[in-house]
XYZ file of C-alpha atoms in Angstrom:
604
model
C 0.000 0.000 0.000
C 2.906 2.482 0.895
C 4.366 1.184 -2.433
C 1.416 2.409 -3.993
C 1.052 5.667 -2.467
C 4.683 7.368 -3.119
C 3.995 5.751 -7.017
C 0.763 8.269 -6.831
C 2.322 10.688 -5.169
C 5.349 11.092 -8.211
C 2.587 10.969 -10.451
C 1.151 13.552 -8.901
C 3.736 15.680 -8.595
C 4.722 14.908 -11.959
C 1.773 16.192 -13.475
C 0.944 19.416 -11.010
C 4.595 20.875 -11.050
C 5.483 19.578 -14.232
C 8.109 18.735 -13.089
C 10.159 14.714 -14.954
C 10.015 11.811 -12.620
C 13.452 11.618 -12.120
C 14.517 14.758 -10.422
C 11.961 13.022 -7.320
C 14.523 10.128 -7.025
C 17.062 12.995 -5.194
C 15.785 12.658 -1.949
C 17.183 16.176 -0.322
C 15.486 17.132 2.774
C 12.934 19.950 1.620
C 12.061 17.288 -0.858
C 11.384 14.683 1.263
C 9.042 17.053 3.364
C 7.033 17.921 0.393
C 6.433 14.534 -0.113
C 5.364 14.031 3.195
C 2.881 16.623 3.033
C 1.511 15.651 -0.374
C 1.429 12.215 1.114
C -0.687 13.553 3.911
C -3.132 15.467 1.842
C -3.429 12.293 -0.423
C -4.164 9.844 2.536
C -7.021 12.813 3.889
C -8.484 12.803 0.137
C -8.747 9.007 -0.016
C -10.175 9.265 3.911
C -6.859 6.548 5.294
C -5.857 9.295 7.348
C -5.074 6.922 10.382
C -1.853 5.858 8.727
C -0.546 9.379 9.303
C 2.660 9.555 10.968
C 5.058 12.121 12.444
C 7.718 12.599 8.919
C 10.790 11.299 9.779
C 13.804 13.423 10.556
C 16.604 11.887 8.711
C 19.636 13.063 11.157
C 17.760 10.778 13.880
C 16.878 7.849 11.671
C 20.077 7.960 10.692
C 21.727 8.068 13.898
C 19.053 5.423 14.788
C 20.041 3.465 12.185
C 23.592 3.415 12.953
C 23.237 2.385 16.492
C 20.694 -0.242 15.853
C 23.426 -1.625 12.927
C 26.469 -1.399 15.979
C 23.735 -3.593 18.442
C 23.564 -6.069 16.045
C 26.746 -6.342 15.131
C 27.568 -6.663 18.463
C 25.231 -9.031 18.911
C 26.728 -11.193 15.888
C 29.765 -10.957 17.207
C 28.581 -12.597 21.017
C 26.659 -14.923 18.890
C 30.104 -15.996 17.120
C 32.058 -16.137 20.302
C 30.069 -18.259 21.572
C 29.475 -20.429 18.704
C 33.381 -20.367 18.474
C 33.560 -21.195 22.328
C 31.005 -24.194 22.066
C 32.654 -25.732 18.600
C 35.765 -25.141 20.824
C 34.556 -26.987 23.977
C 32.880 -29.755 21.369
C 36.158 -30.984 20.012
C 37.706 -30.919 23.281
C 35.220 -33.316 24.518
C 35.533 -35.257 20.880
C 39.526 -35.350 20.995
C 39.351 -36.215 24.424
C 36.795 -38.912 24.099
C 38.903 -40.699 20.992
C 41.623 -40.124 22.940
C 40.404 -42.191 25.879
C 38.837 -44.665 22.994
C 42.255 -45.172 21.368
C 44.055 -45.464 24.860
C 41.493 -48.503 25.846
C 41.777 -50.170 22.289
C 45.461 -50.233 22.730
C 45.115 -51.320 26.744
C 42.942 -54.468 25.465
C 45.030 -55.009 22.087
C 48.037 -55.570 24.521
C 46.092 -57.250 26.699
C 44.217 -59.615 24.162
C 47.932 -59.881 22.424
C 48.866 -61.660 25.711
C 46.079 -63.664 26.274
C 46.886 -64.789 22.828
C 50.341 -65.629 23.576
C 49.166 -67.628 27.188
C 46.815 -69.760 25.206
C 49.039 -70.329 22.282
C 51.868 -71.230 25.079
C 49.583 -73.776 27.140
C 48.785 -75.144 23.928
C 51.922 -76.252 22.529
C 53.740 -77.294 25.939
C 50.371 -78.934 27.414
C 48.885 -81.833 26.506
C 46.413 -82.750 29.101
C 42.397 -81.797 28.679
C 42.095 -79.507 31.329
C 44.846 -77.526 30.503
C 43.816 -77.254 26.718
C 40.090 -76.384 27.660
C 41.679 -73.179 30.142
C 43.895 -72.166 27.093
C 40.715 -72.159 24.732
C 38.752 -70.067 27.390
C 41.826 -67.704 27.145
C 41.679 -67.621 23.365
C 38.016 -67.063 24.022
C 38.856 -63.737 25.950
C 41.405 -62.243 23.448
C 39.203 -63.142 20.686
C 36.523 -61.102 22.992
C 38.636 -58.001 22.764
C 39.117 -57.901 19.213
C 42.225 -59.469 18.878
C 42.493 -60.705 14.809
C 44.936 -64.013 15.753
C 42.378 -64.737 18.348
C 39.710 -64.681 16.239
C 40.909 -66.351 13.509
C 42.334 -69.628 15.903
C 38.789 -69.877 17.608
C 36.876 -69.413 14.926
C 38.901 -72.806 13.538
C 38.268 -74.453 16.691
C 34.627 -73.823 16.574
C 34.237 -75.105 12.863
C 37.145 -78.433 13.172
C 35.705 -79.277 16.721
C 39.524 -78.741 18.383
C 39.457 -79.673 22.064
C 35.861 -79.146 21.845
C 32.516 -79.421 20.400
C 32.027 -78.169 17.126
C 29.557 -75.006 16.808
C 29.496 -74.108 12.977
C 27.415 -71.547 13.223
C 29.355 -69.614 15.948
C 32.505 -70.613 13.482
C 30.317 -68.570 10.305
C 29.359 -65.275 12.325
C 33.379 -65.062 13.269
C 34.439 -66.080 9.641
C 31.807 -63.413 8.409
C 33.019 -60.334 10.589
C 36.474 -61.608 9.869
C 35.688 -61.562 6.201
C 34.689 -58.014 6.725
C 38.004 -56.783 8.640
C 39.798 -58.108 5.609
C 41.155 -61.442 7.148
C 42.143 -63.618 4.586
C 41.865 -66.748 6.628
C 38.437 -65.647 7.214
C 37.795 -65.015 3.360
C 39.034 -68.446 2.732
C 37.071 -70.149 5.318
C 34.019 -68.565 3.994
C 35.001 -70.135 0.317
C 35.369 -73.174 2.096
C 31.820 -73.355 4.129
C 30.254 -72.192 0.421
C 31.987 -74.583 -1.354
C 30.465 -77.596 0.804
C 27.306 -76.287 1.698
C 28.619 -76.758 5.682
C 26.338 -73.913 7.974
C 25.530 -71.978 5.099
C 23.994 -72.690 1.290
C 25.980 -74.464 -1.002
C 27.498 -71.727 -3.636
C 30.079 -72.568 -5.663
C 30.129 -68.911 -7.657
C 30.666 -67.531 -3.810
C 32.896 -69.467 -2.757
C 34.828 -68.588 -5.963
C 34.856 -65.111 -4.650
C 35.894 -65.521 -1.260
C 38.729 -67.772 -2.178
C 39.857 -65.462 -5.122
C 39.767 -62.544 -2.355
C 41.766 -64.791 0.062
C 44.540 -65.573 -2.552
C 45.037 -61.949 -3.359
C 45.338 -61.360 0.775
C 48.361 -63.907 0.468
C 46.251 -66.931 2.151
C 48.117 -69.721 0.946
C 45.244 -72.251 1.334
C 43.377 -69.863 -1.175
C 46.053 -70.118 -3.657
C 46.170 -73.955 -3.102
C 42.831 -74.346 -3.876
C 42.344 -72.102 -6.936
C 45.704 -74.026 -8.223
C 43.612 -77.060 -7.917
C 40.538 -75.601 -9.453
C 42.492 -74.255 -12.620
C 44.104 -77.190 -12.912
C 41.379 -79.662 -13.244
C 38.521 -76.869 -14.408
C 36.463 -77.060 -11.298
C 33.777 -74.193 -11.991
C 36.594 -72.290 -14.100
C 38.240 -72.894 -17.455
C 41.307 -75.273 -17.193
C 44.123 -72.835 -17.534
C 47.720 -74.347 -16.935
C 49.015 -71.048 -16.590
C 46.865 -69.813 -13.545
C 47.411 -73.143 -11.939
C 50.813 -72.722 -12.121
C 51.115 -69.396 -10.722
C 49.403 -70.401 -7.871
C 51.227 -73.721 -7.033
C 54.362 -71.647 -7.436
C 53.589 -69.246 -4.960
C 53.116 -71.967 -2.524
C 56.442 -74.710 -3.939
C 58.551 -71.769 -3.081
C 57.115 -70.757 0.331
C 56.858 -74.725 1.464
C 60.748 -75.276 -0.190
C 61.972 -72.791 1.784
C 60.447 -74.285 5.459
C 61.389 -77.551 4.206
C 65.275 -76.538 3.804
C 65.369 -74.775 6.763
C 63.445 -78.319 8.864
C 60.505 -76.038 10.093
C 58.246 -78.497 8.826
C 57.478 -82.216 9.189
C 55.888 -84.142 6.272
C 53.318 -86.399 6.992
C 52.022 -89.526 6.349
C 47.968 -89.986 4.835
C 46.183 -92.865 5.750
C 43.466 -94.166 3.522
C 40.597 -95.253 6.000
C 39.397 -97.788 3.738
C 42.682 -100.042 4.141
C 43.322 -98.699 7.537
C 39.931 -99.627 8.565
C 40.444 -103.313 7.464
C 44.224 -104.166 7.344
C 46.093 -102.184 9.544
C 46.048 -101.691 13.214
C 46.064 -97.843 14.524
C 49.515 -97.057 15.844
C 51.884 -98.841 12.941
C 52.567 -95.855 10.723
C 53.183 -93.755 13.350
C 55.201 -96.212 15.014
C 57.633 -96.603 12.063
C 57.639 -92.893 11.596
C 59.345 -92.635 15.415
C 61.661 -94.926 14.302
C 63.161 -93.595 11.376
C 63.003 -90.045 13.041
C 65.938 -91.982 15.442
C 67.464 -93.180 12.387
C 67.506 -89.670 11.062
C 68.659 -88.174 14.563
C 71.906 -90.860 14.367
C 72.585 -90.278 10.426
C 73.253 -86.679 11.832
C 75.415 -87.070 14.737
C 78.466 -88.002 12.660
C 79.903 -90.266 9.865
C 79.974 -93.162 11.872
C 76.639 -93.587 12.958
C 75.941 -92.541 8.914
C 76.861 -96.089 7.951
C 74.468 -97.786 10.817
C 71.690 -95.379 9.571
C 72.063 -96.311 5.733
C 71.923 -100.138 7.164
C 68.606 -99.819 8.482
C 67.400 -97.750 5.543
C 68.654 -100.090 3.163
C 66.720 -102.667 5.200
C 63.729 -101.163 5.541
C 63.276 -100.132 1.742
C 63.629 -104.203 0.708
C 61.122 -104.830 2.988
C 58.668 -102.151 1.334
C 58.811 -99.481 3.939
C 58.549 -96.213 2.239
C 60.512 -94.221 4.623
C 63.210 -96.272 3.601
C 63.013 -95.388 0.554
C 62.813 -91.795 0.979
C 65.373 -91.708 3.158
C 67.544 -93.400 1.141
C 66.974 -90.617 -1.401
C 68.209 -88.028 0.716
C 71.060 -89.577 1.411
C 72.189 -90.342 -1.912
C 71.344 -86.670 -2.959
C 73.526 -85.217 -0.284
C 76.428 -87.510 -0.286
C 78.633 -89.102 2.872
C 81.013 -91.282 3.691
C 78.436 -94.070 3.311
C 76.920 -93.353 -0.343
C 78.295 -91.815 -3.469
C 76.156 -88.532 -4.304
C 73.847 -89.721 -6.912
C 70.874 -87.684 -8.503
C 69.876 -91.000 -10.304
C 69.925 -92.806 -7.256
C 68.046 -90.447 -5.375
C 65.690 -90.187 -8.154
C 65.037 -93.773 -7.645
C 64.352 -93.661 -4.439
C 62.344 -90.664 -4.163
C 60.247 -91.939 -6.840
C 59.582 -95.301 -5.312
C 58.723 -93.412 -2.279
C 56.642 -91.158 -3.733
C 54.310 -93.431 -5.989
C 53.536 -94.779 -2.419
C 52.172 -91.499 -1.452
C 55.295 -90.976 1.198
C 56.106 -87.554 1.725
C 59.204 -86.982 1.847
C 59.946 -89.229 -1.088
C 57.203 -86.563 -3.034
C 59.771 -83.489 -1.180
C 62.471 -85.108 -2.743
C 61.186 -85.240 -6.161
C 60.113 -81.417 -5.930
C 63.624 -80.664 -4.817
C 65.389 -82.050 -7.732
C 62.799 -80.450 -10.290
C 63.416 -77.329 -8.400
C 67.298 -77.477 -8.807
C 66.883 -77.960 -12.526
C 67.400 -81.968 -12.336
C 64.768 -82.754 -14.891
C 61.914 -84.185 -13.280
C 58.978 -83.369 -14.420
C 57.320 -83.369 -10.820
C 54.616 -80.536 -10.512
C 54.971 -78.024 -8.054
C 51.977 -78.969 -6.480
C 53.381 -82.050 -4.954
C 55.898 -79.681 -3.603
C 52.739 -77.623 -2.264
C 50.942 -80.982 -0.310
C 53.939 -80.910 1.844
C 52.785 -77.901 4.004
C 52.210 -77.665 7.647
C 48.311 -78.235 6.711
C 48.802 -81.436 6.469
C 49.469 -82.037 9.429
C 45.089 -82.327 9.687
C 45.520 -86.043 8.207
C 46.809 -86.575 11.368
C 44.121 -85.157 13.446
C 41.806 -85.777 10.850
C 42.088 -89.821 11.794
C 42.536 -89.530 15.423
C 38.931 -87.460 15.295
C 37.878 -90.341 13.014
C 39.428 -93.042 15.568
C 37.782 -90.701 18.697
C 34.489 -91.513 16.879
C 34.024 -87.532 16.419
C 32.745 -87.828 12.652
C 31.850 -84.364 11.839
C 35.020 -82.970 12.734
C 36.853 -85.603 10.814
C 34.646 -85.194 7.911
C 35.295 -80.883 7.950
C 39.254 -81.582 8.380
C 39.964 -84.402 5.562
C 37.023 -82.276 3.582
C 39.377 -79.165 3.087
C 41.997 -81.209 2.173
C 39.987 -82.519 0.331
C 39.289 -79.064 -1.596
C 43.038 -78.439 -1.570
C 43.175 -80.870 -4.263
C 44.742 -84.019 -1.605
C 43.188 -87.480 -3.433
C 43.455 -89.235 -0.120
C 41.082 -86.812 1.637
C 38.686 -86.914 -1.367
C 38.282 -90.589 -0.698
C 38.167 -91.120 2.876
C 35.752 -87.632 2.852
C 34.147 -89.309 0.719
C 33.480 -92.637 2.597
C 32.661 -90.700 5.998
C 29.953 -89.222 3.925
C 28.672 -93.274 2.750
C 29.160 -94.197 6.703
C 25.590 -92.073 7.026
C 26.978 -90.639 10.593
C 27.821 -87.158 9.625
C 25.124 -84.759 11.365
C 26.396 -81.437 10.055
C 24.494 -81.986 6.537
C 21.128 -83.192 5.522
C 20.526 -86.808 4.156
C 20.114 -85.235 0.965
C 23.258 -83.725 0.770
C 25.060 -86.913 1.339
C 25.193 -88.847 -1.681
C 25.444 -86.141 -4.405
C 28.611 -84.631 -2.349
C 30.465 -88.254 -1.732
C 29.720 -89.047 -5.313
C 31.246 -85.397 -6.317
C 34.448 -86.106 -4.020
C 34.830 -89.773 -5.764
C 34.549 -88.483 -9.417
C 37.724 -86.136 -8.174
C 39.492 -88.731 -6.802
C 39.063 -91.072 -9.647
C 40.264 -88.070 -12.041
C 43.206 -88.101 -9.967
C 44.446 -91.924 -10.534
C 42.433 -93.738 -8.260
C 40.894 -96.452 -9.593
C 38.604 -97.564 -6.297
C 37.613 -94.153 -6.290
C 36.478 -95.001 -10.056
C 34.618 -98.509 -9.316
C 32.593 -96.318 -6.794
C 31.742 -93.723 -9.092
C 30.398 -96.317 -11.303
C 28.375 -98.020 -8.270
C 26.564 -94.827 -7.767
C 25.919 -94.098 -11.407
C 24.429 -98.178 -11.495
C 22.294 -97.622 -8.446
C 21.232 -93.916 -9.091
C 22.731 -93.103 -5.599
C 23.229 -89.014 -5.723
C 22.379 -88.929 -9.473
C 19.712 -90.502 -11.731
C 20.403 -94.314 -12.374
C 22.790 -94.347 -15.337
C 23.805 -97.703 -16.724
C 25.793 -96.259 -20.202
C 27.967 -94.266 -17.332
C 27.702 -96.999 -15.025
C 30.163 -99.392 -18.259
C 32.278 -96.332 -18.800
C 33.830 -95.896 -15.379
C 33.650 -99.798 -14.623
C 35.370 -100.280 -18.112
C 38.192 -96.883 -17.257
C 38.822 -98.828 -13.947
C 39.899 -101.988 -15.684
C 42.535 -100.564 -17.049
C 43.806 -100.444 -13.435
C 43.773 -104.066 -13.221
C 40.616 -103.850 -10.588
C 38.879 -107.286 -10.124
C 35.765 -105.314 -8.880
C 35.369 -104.177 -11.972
C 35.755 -106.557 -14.211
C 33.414 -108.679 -12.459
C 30.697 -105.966 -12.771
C 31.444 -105.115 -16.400
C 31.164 -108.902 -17.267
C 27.523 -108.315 -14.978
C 26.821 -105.937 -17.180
C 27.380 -107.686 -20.307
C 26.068 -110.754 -19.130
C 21.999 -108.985 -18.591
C 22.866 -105.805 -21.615
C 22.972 -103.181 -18.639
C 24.213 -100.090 -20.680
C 25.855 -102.001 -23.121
C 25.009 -104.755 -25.893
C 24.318 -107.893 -24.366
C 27.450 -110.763 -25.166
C 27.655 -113.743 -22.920
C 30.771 -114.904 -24.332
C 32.595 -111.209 -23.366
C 30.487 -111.690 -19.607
C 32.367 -115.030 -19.672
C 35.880 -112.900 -20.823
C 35.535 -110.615 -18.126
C 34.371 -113.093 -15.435
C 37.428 -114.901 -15.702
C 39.746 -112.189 -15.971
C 38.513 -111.004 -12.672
C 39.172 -114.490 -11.380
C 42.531 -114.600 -12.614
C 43.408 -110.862 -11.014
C 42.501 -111.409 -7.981
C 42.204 -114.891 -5.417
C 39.163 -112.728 -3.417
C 37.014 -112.828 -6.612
C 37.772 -116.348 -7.606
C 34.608 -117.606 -5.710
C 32.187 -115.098 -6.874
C 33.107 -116.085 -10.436
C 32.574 -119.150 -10.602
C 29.371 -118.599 -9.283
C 28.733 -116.172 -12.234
C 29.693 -118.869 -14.187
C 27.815 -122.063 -12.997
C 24.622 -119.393 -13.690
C 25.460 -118.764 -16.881
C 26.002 -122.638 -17.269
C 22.349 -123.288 -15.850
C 20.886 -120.837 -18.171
C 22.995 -122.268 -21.198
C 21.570 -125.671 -19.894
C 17.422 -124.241 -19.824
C 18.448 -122.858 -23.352
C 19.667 -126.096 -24.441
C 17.000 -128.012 -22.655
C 13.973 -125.647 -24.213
C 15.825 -126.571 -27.625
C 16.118 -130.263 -27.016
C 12.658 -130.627 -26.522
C 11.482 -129.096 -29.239
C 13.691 -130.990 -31.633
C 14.371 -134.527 -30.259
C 12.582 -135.465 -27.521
C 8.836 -136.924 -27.841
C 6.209 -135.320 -26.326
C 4.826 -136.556 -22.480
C 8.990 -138.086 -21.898
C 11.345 -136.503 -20.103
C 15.441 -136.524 -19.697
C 15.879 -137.835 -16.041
C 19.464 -137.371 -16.609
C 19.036 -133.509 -17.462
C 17.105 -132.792 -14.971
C 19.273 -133.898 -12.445
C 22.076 -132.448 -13.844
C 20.282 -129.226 -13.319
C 18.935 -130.117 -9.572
C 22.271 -130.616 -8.590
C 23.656 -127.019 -10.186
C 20.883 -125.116 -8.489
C 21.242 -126.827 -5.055
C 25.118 -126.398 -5.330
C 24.446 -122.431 -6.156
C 22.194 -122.400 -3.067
C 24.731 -123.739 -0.433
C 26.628 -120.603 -1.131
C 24.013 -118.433 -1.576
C 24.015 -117.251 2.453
C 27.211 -118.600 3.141
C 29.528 -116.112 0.656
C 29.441 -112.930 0.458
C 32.214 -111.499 -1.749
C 33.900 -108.319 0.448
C 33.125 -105.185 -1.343
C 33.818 -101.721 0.191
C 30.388 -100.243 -1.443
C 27.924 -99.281 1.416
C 25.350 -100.715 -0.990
C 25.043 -103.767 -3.056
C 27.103 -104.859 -5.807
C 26.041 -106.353 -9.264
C 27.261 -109.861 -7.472
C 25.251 -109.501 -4.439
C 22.293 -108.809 -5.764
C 22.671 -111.604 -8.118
C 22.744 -114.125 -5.292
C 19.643 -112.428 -3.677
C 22.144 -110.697 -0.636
């Protein structure tokens, strides 16, 4: 409205003094009074005379002005001060608060550092139950307080079951916030647990991820693994190259602990012959002794002679520490043995197609010196302290502690080991693990076979052939069933040939031949005494069916109707009652949890 009235009031003004517009915008004193007095007239003409004021006097709004401008600058500058005081006062508090924070992280690093150290102390001096379960509780504590180490050791505890139950899914929310500090070990585990399906779902692609992440963190399980993986093509393209980088990241780390003695190669025992041939304290037993052996070979030159005695000794009689120590020897030299690299390649290599450590060391050594064996690092790679889980691997087994068995030979397993494929593999068949459903059984044992039988084994690729016959963890399968039976033969396996010549006998995935069932069936005989028994109980049945054939055929052609061949008949009496007396008297020993070709044939 007062915008309004001064725009009337220069109008005005305009048109009564004739005076231009512009010469109003000089707002002088006498000027402004004017205006305030045609403004006054103007607000009595249009009857708002209540918004009448007193005209200003410029000197005092002015003055007015200035002082109010000085207050609230003032006031701006109290408002600032204290502003300034209370940001001031704020990061005092804030410093002083992350200062106390920093001061207790360190107090109860140090602290859990030592806790760490206590528990890690008691453990390797102390081997009594009490004394582990107080340095666990320590662990426990550290692990509490944030301490990485700590973390990382129990969380392996809670998922292998070490000198205590097993609590996987404890183990996975420590793996996970491990994972998320950047642990490698943690990152690997992860892979692991993903990999299996063990307390979380199975993911290969994620478990992929983790252990990629934990090889790039330096994890040398992680590096193991994907060595393995790109080697063989497990959920990645076979690539020689990558496998190869990774196995040689790991040779040269395990070489170099091996040269300096920091680690202790040891032996893995297959469960399935350990189970049935051997008792439980041999191998170890005969591992003591050559340590001795060792110990006196490195006193002095005399005792050198004694030790090459006994090693000699012991390789004749098939002991593969012998062997592989015999390889050493003639690859360093003494007063005993002429240095040899052939020699020791002998050895080594007699040792090492036995599965002996050292004897596989020895073979890595000489590749690695430029010798010319074509050994692959990754032998070199199987020789690392991890191993040392075959060993508690089969006491847990022996303890009767399954599940923590099964997790310990299982990432060996994954490391690419074919000994813990297999006995994972049978643990799984033994239908005592509790960690994974019923229907994760099967398809996972038959996964770890097919690896193992990739690998050489030629059990491992009868049983992939049982499950492929039976439709145990896959759909029933004869054609696939013949191909693995038939790729085991070439192994010289008796089991197989008998249930190829099964096969071949009743057209089971392949064309039906009696005369090749009658091949096979004695070739199985003659490879092995066990199946000697069985066979000729294939045999007499194909016999007695020969003899219906021929029976069915006599009759038809010679024999007048309403007569019969006494003779024949008891011929054939006499077959079937023979067949009988063995039926529940012979059972042919196969390692299968379920039935074999033979077994079911005589109605086991």
């Amino acid at each position: 409205m007062k915008a309004l009235s001064v725009a009337l009031l220069l109008a005005l003004l305009a048109s009564v003094h004739r005076i231009p517009l512009t010469d109003y915008c000089f707002f002088s004193r006498s000027r402004l009074c004017v205006l305030w007095e045609l403004q006054r007239r103007f607000l009595l003409f249009t009857g708002e005379s209540d918004l009448l004021s007193v005209p200003p006097d410029p000197q005092v709004q002015g003055r007015e002005t200035e002082r109010s401008f000085e207050n609230q600058k003032e006031k701006n500058v109290s408002k600032q001060e204290a502003l300034n005081e209370s940001q001031l006062l704020t990061m005092q508090d804030t410093f002083s608060s992350q200062g106390e924070d920093l001061a207790r992280r360190k107090k109860n690093e140090e602290r859990g550092h030592q806790l760490y150290k206590m528990s890690n102390k008691i453990l390797k001096h102390s081997k009594s139950k009490k004394d582990k379960e107080e340095a666990y509780q320590l662990l426990t504590k550290a692990a509490d307080m944030g301490h990485l180490k700590a973390m990382e050791k129990l969380a392996a505890a809670l998922l292998f079951g070490y000198h205590g139950p097993q609590n996987i899914t404890a183990a996975v929310t420590l793996y996970e916030t491990l994972a998320e500090k950047g642990s490698h070990r943690g990152q690997t585990a992860l892979g692991f647990m993903f990999s299996y399906g063990i307390g979380m779902e199975y993911n290969q692609a994620k478990a992929l991820v983790y252990y990629t992440f934990g090889s790039l963190g330096g994890n040398l399980i992680s590096q193991m693994i994907l060595g393995y993986r790109y080697w063989v093509g497990i959920n990645v393209p076979r690539n020689c190259e990558a496998a190869l980088t990774n196995y040689r990241k790991v040779a040269f780390f395990i070489a170099d602990k091996l040269e300096k003695n920091e680690e202790m190669p040891v032996e893995k025992v297959r469960l399935m012959e350990k189970s049935e041939n051997l008792s439980s304290n041999n191998d170890f037993l005969d591992w003591d002794v050559h340590q001795f052996y060792k110990f006196l070979a490195e006193r002095g030159d005399t005792q050198i002679q004694k030790a090459f005695y006994y090693f000699l000794k012991a390789a004749k009689a098939g002991n593969t520490h012998g062997m592989a120590f015999l390889g050493k020897m003639f690859l360093e030299g003494s007063v005993a043995v002429t240095q040899s690299n052939a020699s020791a390649f002998k050895y080594f290599t007699m040792a090492a197609e036995k599965g002996n450590a050292v004897g596989l060391w020895g073979l890595g050594l000489l590749y690695y010196q430029g010798k010319g064996v074509p050994v692959l690092y990754r032998n070199v790679c199987e020789l690392g302290s991890w191993s040392e889980k075959f060993l508690t691997a089969y006491f847990a087994y022996q303890d009767g502690n399954i599940d923590s068995s099964l997790i310990q030979y299982a990432l060996l397993a994954e490391m690419g080991y074919e000994v813990a494929q297999s006995n994972s593999a049978y643990i799984l068949e033994s239908e005592q693990v509790k960690i994974l459903s019923n229907d994760q059984m099967y398809p996972l044992a038959l996964l770890l076979w097919n690896r193992a039988a990739a690998q050489g084994n030629a059990f491992a690729r009868v049983k992939t052939g049982d499950y492929h016959f039976y439709g145990y963890g896959t759909k029933r399968d004869y054609v696939t069933a013949a191909i693995h039976y038939s790729l085991a033969v070439d192994h010289h396996i008796a089991q197989a040939m008998f249930n190829l010549a099964y096969m071949y006998e009743h057209g089971l995935g392949i064309p039906k031949d009696i005369h090749l069932a009658k091949r096979w069936y004695d070739l199985a005989a003659q490879t092995s005494p066990d199946a000697s028994i069985p066979v000729f109980l294939a045999r007499m049945k194909l016999e007695v069916k020969r003899l219906f054939s021929e029976i069915q055929l006599f009759k038809q052609t010679t024999i007048p109707a309403g007569k019969k061949s006494h003779a024949t008949s008891w011929k054939t009496v006499c077959i079937i009652a023979y067949l009988t007396s063995y039926k529940h008297t012979f059972i042919w020993r196969h390692p299968s949890v379920q039935k074999t070709p033979f077994q079911r044939f005589i109605g086991l």
